[in-house]
XYZ file of C-alpha atoms in Angstrom:
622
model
C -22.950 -11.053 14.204
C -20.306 -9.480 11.380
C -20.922 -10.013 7.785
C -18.210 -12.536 7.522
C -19.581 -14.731 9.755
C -20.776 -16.997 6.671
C -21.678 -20.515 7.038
C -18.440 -22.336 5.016
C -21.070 -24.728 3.754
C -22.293 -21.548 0.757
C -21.056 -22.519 -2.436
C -18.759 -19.979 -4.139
C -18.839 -22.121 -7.452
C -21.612 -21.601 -9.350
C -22.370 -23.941 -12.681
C -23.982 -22.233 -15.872
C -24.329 -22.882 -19.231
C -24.773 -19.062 -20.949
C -24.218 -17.502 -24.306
C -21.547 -14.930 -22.838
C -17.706 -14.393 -23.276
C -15.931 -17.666 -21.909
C -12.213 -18.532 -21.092
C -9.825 -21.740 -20.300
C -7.456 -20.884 -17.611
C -5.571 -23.860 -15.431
C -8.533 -25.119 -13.335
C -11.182 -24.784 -16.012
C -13.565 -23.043 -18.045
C -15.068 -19.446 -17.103
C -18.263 -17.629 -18.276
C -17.923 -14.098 -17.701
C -19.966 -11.045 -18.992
C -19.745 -8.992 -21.820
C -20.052 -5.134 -21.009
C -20.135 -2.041 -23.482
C -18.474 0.856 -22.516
C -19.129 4.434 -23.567
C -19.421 7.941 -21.933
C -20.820 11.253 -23.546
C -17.248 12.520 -22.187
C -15.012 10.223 -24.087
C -14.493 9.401 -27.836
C -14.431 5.929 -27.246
C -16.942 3.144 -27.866
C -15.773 -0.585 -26.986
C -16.781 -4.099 -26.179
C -14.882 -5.508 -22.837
C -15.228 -9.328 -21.468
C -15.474 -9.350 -17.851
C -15.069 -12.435 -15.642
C -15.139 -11.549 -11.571
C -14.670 -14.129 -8.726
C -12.620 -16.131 -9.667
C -10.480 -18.274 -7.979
C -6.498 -17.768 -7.641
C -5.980 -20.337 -4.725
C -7.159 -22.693 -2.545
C -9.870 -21.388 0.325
C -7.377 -20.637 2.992
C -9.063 -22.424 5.671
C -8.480 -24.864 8.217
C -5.634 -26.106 7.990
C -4.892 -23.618 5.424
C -4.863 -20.690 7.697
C -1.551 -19.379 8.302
C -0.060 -21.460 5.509
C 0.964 -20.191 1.705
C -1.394 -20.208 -0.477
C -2.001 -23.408 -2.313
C -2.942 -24.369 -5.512
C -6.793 -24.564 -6.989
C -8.279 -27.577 -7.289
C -9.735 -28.316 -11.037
C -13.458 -28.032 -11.681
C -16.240 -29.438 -14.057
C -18.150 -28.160 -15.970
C -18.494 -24.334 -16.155
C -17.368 -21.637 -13.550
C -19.865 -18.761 -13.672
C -17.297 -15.716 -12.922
C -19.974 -13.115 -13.228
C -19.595 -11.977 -9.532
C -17.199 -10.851 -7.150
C -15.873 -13.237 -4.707
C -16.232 -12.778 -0.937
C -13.455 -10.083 0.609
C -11.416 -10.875 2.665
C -12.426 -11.067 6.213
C -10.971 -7.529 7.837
C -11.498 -4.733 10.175
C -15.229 -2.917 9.734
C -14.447 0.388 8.342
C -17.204 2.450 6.726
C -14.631 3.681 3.915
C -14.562 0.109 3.119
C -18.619 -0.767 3.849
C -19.033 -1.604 0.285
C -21.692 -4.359 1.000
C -19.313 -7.016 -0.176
C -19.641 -10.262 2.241
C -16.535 -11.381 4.103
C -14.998 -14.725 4.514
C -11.647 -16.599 4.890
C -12.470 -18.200 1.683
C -11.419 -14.858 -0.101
C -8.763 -15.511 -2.509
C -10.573 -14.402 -5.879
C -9.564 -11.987 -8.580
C -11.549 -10.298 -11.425
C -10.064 -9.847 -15.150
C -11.286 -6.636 -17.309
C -10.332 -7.637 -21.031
C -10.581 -5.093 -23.907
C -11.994 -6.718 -27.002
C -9.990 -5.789 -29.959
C -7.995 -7.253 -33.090
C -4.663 -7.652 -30.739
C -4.086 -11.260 -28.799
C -0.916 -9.671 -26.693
C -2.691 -6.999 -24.390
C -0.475 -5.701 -21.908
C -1.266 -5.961 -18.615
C -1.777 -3.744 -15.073
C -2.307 -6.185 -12.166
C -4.038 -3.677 -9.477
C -2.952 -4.179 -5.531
C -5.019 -2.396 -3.600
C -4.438 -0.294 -0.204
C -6.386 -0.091 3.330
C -2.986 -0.323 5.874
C -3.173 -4.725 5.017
C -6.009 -4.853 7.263
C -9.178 -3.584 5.183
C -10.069 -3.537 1.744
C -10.672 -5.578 -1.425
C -10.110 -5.508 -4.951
C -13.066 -3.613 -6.312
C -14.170 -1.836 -3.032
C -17.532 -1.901 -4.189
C -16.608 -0.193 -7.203
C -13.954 2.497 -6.605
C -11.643 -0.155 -8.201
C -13.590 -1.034 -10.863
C -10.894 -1.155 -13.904
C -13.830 -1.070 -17.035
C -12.285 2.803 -17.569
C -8.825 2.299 -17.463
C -9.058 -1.216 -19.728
C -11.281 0.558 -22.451
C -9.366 4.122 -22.507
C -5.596 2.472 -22.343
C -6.731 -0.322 -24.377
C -5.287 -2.654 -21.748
C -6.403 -5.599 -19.628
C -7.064 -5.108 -15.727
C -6.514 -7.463 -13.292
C -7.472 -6.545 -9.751
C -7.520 -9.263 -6.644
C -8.016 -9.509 -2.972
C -5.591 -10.868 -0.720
C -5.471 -12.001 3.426
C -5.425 -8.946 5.720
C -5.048 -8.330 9.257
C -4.378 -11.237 11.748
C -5.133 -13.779 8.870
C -2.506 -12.206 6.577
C 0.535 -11.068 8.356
C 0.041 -13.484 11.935
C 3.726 -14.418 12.526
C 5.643 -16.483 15.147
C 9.153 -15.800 14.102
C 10.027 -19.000 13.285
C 9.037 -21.582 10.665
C 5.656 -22.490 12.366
C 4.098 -19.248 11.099
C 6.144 -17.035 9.318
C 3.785 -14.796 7.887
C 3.673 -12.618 5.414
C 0.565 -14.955 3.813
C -1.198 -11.116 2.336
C 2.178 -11.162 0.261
C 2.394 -14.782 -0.973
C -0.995 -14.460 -2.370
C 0.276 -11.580 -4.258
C 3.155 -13.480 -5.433
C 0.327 -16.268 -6.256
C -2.075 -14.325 -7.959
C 0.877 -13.064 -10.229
C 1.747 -16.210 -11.511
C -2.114 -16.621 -11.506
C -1.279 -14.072 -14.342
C 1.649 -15.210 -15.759
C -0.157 -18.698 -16.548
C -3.514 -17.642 -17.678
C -3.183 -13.964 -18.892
C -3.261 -15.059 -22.496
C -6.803 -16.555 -22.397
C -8.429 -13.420 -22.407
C -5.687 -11.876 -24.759
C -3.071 -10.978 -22.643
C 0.481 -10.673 -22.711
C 2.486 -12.290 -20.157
C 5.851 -10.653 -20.891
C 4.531 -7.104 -20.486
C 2.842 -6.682 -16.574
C 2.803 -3.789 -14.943
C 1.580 -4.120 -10.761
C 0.404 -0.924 -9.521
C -1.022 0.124 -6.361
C -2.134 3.131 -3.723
C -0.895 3.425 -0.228
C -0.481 0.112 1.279
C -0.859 -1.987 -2.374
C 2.139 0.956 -2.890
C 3.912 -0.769 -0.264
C 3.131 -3.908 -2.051
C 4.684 -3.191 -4.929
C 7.751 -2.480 -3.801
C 7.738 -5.330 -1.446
C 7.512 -7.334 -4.849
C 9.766 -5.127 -6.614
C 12.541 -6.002 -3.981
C 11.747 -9.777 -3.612
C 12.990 -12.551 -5.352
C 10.179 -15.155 -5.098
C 8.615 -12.385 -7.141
C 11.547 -12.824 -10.258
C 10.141 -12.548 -13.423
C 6.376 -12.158 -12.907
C 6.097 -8.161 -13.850
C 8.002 -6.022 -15.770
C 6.898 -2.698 -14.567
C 5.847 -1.094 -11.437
C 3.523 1.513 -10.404
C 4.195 2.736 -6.684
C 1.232 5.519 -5.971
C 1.908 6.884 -2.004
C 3.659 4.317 -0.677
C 7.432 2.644 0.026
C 8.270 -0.384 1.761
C 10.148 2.366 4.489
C 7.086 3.545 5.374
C 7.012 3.055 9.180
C 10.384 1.955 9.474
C 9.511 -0.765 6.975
C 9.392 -4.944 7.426
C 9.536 -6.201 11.592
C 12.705 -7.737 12.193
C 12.901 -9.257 15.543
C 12.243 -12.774 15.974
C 10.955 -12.920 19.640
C 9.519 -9.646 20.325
C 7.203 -11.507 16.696
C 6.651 -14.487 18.920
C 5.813 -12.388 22.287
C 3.358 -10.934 20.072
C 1.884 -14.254 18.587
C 1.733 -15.183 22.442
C -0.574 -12.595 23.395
C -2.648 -13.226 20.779
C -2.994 -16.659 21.475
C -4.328 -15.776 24.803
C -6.502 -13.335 24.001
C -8.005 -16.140 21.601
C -8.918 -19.289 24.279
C -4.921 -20.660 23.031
C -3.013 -20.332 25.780
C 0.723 -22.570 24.716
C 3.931 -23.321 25.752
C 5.126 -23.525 22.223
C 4.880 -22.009 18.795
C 3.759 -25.264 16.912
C 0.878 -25.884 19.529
C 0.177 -22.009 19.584
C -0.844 -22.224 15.789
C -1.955 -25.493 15.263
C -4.874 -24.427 18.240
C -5.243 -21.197 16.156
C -6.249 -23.096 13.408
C -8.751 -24.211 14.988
C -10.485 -20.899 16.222
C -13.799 -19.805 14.413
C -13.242 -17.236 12.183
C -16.188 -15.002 14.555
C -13.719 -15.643 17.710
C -11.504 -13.434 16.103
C -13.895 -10.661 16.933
C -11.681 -9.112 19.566
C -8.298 -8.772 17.310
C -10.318 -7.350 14.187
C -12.323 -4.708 16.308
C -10.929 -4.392 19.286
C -12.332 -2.803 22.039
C -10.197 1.283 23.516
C -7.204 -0.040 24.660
C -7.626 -3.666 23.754
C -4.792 -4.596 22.031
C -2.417 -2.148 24.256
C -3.189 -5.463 27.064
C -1.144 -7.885 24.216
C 2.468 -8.183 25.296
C 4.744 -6.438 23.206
C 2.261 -3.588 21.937
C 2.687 0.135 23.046
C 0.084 1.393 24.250
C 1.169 4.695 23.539
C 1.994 4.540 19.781
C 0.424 1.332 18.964
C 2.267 -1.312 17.008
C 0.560 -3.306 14.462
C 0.750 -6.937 15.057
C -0.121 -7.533 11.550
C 2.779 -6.211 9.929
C 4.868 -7.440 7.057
C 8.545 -9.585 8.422
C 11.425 -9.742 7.671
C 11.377 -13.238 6.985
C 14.741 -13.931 5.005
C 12.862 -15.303 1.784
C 9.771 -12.906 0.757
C 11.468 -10.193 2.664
C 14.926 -10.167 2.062
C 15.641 -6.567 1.996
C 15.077 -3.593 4.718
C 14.718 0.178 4.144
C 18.332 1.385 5.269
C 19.531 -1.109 2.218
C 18.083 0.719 -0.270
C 20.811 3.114 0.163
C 23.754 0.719 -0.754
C 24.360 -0.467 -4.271
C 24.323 -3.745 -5.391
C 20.588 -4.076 -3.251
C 18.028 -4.191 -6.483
C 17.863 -7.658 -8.076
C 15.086 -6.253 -10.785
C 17.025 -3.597 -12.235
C 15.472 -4.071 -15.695
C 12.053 -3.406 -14.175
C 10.514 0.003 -15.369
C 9.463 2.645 -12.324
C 6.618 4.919 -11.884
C 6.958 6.635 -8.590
C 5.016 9.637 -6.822
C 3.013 10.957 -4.112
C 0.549 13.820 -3.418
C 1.473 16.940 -2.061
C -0.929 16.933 1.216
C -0.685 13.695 2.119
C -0.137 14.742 5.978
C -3.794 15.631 6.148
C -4.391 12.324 6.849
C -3.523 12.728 10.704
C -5.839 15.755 11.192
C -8.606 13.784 12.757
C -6.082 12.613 14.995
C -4.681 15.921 16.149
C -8.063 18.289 15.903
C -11.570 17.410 16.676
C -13.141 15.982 13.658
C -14.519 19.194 11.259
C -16.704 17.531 9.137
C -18.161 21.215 7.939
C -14.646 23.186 8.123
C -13.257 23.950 4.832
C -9.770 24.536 6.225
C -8.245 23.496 9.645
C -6.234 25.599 12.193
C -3.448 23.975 14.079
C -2.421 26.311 17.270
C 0.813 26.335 18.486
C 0.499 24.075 21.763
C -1.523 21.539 19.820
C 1.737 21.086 17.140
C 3.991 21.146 20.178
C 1.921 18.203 21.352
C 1.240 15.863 18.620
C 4.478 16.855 17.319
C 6.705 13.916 17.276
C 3.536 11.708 17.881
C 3.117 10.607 14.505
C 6.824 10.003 13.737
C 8.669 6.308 13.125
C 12.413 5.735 14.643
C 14.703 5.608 17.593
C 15.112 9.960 16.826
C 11.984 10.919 18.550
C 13.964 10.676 21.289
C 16.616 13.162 20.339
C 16.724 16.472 20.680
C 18.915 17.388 18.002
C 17.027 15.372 15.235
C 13.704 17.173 16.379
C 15.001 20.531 16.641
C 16.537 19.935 12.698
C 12.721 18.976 11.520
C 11.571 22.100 13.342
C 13.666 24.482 11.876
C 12.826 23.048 8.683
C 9.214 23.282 9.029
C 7.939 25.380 11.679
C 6.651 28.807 10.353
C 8.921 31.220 11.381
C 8.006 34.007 10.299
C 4.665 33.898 12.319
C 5.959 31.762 14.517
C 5.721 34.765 17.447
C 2.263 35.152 16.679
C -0.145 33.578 19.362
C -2.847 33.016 15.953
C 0.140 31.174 13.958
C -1.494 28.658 12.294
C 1.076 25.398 12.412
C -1.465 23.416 9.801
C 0.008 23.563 6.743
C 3.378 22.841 9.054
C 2.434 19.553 10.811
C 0.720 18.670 7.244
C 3.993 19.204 5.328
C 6.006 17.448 7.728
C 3.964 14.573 8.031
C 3.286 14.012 4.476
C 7.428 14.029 3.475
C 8.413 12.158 6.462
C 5.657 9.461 5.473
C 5.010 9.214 1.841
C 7.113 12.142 0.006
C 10.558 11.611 1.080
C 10.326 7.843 1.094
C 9.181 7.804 -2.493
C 12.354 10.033 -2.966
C 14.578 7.534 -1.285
C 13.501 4.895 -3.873
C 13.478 6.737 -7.070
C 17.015 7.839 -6.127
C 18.148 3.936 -5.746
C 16.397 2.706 -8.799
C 17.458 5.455 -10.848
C 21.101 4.903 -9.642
C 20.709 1.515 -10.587
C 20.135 1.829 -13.817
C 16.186 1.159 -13.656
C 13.962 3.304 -15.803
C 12.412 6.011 -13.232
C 9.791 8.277 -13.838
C 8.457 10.526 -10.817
C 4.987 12.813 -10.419
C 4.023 14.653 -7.457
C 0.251 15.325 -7.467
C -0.662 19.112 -6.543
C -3.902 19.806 -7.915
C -6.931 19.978 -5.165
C -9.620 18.216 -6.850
C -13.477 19.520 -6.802
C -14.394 16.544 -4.807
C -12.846 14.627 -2.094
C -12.886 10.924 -1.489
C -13.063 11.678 2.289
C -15.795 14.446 1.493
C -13.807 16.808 3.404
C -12.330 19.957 1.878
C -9.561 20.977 4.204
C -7.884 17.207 2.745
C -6.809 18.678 -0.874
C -4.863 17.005 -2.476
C -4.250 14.450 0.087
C -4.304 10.777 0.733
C -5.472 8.414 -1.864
C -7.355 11.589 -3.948
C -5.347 10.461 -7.358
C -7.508 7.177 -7.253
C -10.628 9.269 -9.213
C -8.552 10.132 -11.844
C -6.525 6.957 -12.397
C -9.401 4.807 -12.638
C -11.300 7.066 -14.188
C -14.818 7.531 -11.906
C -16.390 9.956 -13.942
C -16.399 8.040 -16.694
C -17.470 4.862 -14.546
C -20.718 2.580 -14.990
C -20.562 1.382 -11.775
C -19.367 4.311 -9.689
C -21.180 7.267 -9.075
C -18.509 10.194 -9.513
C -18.676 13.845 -11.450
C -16.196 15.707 -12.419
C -15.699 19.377 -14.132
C -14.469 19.654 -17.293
C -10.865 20.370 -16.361
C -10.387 17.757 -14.354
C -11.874 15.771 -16.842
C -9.315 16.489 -19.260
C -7.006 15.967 -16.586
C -8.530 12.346 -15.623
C -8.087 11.806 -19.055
C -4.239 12.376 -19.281
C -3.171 10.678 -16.393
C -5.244 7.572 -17.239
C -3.156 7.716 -20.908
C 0.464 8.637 -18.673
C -0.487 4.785 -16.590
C -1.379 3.556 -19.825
C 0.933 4.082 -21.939
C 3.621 3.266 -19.170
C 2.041 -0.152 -19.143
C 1.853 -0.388 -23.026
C 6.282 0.653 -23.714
C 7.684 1.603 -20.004
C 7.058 5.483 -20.361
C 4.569 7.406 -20.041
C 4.518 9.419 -22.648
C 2.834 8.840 -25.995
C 4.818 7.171 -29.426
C 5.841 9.695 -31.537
C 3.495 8.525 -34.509
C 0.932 9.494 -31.721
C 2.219 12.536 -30.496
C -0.664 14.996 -28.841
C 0.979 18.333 -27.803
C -1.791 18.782 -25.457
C -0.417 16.269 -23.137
C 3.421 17.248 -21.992
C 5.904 14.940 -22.000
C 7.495 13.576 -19.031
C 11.120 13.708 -18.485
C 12.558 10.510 -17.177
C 13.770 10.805 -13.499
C 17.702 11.011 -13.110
C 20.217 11.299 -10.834
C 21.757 14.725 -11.024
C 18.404 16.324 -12.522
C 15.919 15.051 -10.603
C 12.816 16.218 -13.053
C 9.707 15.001 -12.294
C 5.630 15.831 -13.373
C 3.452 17.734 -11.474
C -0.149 16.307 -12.160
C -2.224 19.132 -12.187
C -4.116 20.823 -14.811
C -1.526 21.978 -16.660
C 0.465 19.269 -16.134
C 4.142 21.173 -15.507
C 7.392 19.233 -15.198
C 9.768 20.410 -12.191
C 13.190 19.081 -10.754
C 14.294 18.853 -7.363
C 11.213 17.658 -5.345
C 11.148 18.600 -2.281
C 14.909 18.375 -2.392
C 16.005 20.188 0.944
C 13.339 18.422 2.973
C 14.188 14.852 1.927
C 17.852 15.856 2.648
C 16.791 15.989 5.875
C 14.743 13.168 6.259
C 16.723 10.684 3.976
C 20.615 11.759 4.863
C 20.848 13.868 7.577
C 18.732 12.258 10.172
C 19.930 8.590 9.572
C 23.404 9.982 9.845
C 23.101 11.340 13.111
C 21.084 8.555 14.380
C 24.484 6.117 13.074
C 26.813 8.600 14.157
C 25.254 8.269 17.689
C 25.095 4.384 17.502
C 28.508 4.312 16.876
C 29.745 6.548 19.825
C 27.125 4.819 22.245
C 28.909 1.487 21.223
C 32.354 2.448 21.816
C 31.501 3.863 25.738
C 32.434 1.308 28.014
C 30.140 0.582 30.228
C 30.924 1.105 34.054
C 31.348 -2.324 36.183
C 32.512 -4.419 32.544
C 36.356 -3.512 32.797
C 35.980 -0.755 29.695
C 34.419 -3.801 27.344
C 31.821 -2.121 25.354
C 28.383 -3.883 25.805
C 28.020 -7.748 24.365
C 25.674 -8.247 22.140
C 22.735 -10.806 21.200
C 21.461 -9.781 18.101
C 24.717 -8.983 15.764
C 24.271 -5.978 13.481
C 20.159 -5.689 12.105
C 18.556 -2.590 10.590
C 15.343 -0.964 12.645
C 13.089 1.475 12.503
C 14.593 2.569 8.980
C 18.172 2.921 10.416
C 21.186 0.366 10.304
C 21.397 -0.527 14.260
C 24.656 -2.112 15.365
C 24.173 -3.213 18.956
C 20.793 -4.649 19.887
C 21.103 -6.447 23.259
C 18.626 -8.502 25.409
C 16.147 -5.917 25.736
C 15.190 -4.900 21.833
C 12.401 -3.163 21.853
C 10.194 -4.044 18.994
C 10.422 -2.268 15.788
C 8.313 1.112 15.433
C 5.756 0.593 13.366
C 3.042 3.179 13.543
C -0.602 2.641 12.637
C -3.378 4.392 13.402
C -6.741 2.399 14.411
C -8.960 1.644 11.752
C -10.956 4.361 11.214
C -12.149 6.052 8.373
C -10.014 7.999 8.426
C -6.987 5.994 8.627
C -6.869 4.429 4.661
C -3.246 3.564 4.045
């Protein structure tokens, strides 16, 4: 039996009466903690109210499941909002074994207030990562925001929000749509937006920000608009909404999916409304199979590949939340928050994520070789869109990347290779694609690349530098941390230290860098992102700006390929086809966008859209 499998019956309310920090939101009255911060490291010394667990929404239970979130029901009395609410109920991952219980009844967020003279705070509402099928809001810590509220001299909101099956379950029509992980976003946001001000926040001036998947997130709110008017500034850290070809789009290969499930899960239908209303009725332990499945499991669903493996848990394109695919971001006219301020980056190894998937795990290796035949192998493996498939498209990303002038050599290491072109076609060149269209529409745009290999790894595991998720330490500040255990040298200190004022002050005006009454020429400033120009900051040590990230490689990526792919589209729909008197082939689905690409003829047999995720591992932390 799984940690979430907690008898409903617990209460999560808890009634005190206690001479600590209090606050009236819309359901009632909190009692939180009051916490002093200080570190030998840091010249700062300050009071912070804390108030954890509490409740954004409605327990999404019962009938709840698979439904938006609803509203909270009022209490009496006093809510004690000392502790963290259950997370959500989720893969088991042993990144994300942070001893916090699961449950359904998950919807909770916690509130880090700075005590000080002003009564408009602005705000940085924290969406975390984990692929939307682990994590939570604190993560036992690693999201704790006491640092960054007591440094910046802002208020930190952090929240957890449905994963998995229980988040993103969709049947392609209007008996589950999905996307619930997303609404309760949108619903802890206005959570926000309504009761900010009680612990002295200001409403007009939010700033979302998130890693990896709560990346994804935020530009999944950025581009919605059910999200209108509930942040003015956006943080995207590793992570676009193209990732993996972006948002599903086809209605029945969703339902085929929701099908399978059903099966799998005792609720065997003829009909989308009976498939979920028996779902609903499935013990959150029955759900064993989909959350950890057994090698090869899921491949037995209908509609997954077994070879890549599809999520079935994926954000869709659902015409209200989702309005907007990847290809779109291209054409102008797409953004409906223009006026919304943009902080955009990744890190500069993020493709030694895959390693464990392509080597044999090296727990003690401090740097990984990649042979030849093993690149040849995995080498399209790990790639989204209709192109692996074509020879011309694969030959282009191996002239671009492929060591050449080794490349004869049978000891040619192809690591840094596969790494490189992993890491842009993933996170780099997609974070490219969308500082190019918000710049060009007129959005404030700053960029960073991270490059600096940090003394310790997240993952523990050298041969990572500066890869996946390793800015997290020094945006929220874990050597300064009361509740994390984290040490860092005295130059990366410093550097902590910088980029924690760079979010900061982002939050506080919409750039980065400090007011000129406050000017520090220790920290450099940072030129805003622009379209010819292209500067960006490298966060490092030194703290360098460049231009041109990665310029030639996103070419490739972000122009040349999708041309091709069209180009090919095009001709492919103007062959006739032999035994239909030179008619070009009829089609079902009109004009849709897949895979990342604008697709013009979909007919009867659409594949589903390629969405690549890895298992959950611990690896895998997207």
């Amino acid at each position: 039996m799984h940690v979430y499998q907690i008898l409903l019956s617990l209460s999560v309310i808890r009634y005190v009466v206690a001479d600590n920090p209090t606050a009236n939101v819309s359901s009632g009255t909190l009692v939180g903690r009051s916490v002093e911060f200080s570190h030998e490291d840091v010249d700062i010394t300050r009071t912070l109210y804390v108030f954890k667990g509490i409740p954004y929404a409605a327990p999404p239970v019962g009938d709840l499941r698979f439904r938006p979130p609803q509203q909270v029901e009022p209490w009496e009395g006093v809510y004690n909002a000392t502790e963290v609410g259950f997370a959500c109920v989720q893969s088991i991952s042993p990144l994300y074994s942070f001893g916090e219980l699961l449950n359904e009844d998950c919807l909770y967020l916690n509130v880090f207030a700075p005590v000080t003279n002003s009564s408009n705070l602005p705000v940085m509402v924290w969406i975390h990562g984990g692929g939307l099928i682990v994590g939570s809001g604190t993560n036992g810590g690693l999201y704790d925001g006491t640092v960054l509220a007591a440094i910046g001299e802002v208020i930190v909101v952090s929240f957890n929000y449905r994963l998995g099956v229980f988040g993103f379950f969709a049947t392609g029509d209007k008996h589950a749509p999905g996307n619930y992980g997303l609404l309760d976003q949108i619903a802890a946001l206005k959570w926000v937006k309504e009761n900010i001000a009680a612990f002295g926040g200001d409403a007009n001036k939010v700033t979302i920000f998130g890693e990896s998947a709560g990346s994804i997130s935020v530009e999944h709110m950025l581009l919605s608009p059910m999200s209108e008017g509930l942040f003015h500034r956006a943080i995207m850290q590793s992570g676009t909404s193209s990732i993996f070809g972006g948002p599903r789009v086809d209605a029945e290969g969703q339902a085929t999916l929701a099908y399978g499930i059903g099966n799998m899960l005792g609720c065997e239908q003829d009909n989308t409304e009976d498939l979920v209303r028996c779902l609903r009725t499935v013990p959150t332990e029955d759900f064993e199979p989909i959350l950890n499945p057994e090698e090869g499991m899921l491949a037995t669903i209908p509609g997954i590949d077994p070879d890549i493996g599809i999520n079935p848990y994926a954000p869709y394109f659902d015409g209200q939340l989702i309005t907007v695919v990847p290809s779109d971001l291209r054409n102008p006219g797409t953004l409906n928050k223009t006026g919304v301020d943009i902080l955009i980056g990744a890190n500069a190894d993020e493709g030694t994520l895959l390693f464990p998937y392509v080597v044999p795990f090296q727990f003690n290796a401090t740097e990984i070789t990649l042979s030849r035949a093993v690149f040849e192998q995995y080498f399209s493996a790990f790639m989204f869109g209709s192109f692996k498939s074509n020879p011309t498209i694969l030959d282009a990303i191996k002239l671009t990347y492929v060591p050449w002038e080794d490349a004869d050599s049978d000891d040619a290491n192809y690591a840094e290779a596969f790494s490189q072109m992993q890491g842009d076609h993933t996170f780099v060149c997609p974070s490219d694609l969308s500082a190019r269209a918000y710049a060009q529409s007129g959005a404030n745009v700053y960029v960073y690349h991270m490059t600096h290999i940090p003394a310790t790894w997240l993952t523990g595991l050298p041969w990572t530098k500066a890869g996946h998720g390793e800015d997290l330490p020094f945006v929220f500040g874990l050597h300064f941390s009361p509740v994390y255990t984290w040490t860092m040298p005295a130059e990366e200190v410093a550097m902590s230290r910088n980029i924690i004022r760079y979010w900061t002050n982002f939050a506080k005006t919409g750039n980065p860098n400090l007011p000129e009454s406050e000017a520090n020429s220790s920290l450099a400033d940072w030129p805003r992102f622009e379209v010819p120009g292209l500067e960006y900051k490298e966060l490092s040590l030194t703290m360098e700006n460049k231009r041109a990230l990665k310029a030639r490689e996103c070419a490739l990526w972000n122009d040349f390929i999708p041309k091709v792919e069209n180009r090919e589209d095009e001709e492919t729909a103007t062959e006739p086809n032999e035994g239909d008197n030179g008619k070009p082939p009829e089609c079902t689905a009109g004009a849709i966008h897949a895979a990342g690409v604008t697709v013009y003829c979909i007919c009867a047999l659409l594949l589903l859209p390629s969405l690549l995720v890895m298992p959950a591992s611990p690896e895998y932390i997207l």
